[in-house]
Amino acid sequence: SSGINAEYGRVMTEEQKALCEWGEWSNCVRTEDKCQETRSCKLNGLDITKESVECECPPCPAGQEKVDGSNACVMCPPGTYKPDGSDADVCVTCAEGTVSSSGATRCFTEFDVVDSSGHSIVGAGEGLLLYMGGTVCDDYFTDQAAAALCRKMGRPYSGASFRNGLIGWALQSSMDIKMDDVRCSSEEWSECTFSEYENCGHREDVLITCKDAEVEITYPLLRPLEVGHIISVSANYVDDSTSKFSVNIVGDNDLTLLHVDFRPFNDVIVLNNYDRGWQTEIRSPFPRSNFGDGGMFTVSIEVLEREYKVSFNDVEIARRFPHRNNRSGANKVVLKGGSNGFEWLNVEVPTEPRPWS
């Protein structure tokens, strides 16, 4: 008797079938919702038939998970992932603050700013802009777009800017370009559009600087500072997007007798003085939670015999700062920084003006 092998389309006899040589079973292969091992039978070097048996399905590939009640695999939905080498049947939810697209093998911070080593930059400073772990092309990108993205990331944005170029070829060349044609009509990311199709090279990658516009308000001191004098400053804090701000007692020739620098993004307050260069700073923890949900606060600086005492809402904070410069050189109070709705409200300085001695 003879027959036609449906798989190979050849006419063969039972004798030929009996004489053919069976090969090794293949690895278990998934086809839709079935998994099978297959082997072929050769006669005179030609495959004349094959057979298949069901087998235990291998894990779904990276970026995919098994459908409930089936052996079929589907892409991990957005917001989940399955890494290379995982034997799990289900995708894992991304950690808080990270995102993923369909079929992801890892999660990313949606937007980030990193240095040449790929480490996130905290606060102000230029770095490589990333979207979903890839770079952003500069086509149509503007300073307004930079401000919108810095604001979305919770970084200082009122003085944001950008340029294109390389910050580290080894880093950038290892990444895909994942965003292009960014167009923003305001400093709100919701008013921006973009494309995930790109036609760029890495020399067009966006390097972004998230910082505040320069704010500086000066109030003259009408008399020399004496022991017991208090300088009081009030301001309005909005939320965690408020960037660093400082209260400064200043003299002539760029002399800063006391620099009280609040850095909410680092949960710290820094005290220092500037005399032909910044001197040794004194840092103290100051969690941003001290500002609560926003609203008005007051910073006061009291002149003591040998040091300055700094208080926040009438509670002393930080270590006391020594008089490193003669306080008689002070002639003004300078307020700097603050952004994203932050506002300086009022300054009270020692009164009863009299001639400088």
PDB file of C-alpha atoms in Angstrom, residues 77 107 115 120 151 156 180 185 194 239 247 252 269 313 338 346 348:
ATOM      1  CA  PRO A  77      -0.119  44.843  29.569  1.00  0.00           C
ATOM      2  CA  CYS A 107       9.955  49.190  33.891  1.00  0.00           C
ATOM      3  CA  ASP A 115      24.559  62.163  34.176  1.00  0.00           C
ATOM      4  CA  SER A 120      19.759  60.347  38.162  1.00  0.00           C
ATOM      5  CA  ARG A 151       7.703  70.686  36.041  1.00  0.00           C
ATOM      6  CA  PRO A 156      12.778  73.439  39.299  1.00  0.00           C
ATOM      7  CA  ASP A 180      10.728  63.029  18.956  1.00  0.00           C
ATOM      8  CA  SER A 185       1.976  75.313  23.896  1.00  0.00           C
ATOM      9  CA  PHE A 194       5.107  64.169  20.781  1.00  0.00           C
ATOM     10  CA  ASP A 239       4.311  72.248  47.349  1.00  0.00           C
ATOM     11  CA  VAL A 247      18.026  84.284  53.089  1.00  0.00           C
ATOM     12  CA  ASP A 252      30.110  95.059  50.236  1.00  0.00           C
ATOM     13  CA  ILE A 269      19.199  73.347  55.302  1.00  0.00           C
ATOM     14  CA  ASN A 313       8.031  79.460  62.552  1.00  0.00           C
ATOM     15  CA  GLY A 338      12.211  80.005  44.962  1.00  0.00           C
ATOM     16  CA  ASN A 346       7.628  90.356  53.747  1.00  0.00           C
ATOM     17  CA  GLU A 348      11.380  92.964  58.803  1.00  0.00           C
TER      18      GLU A 348
END
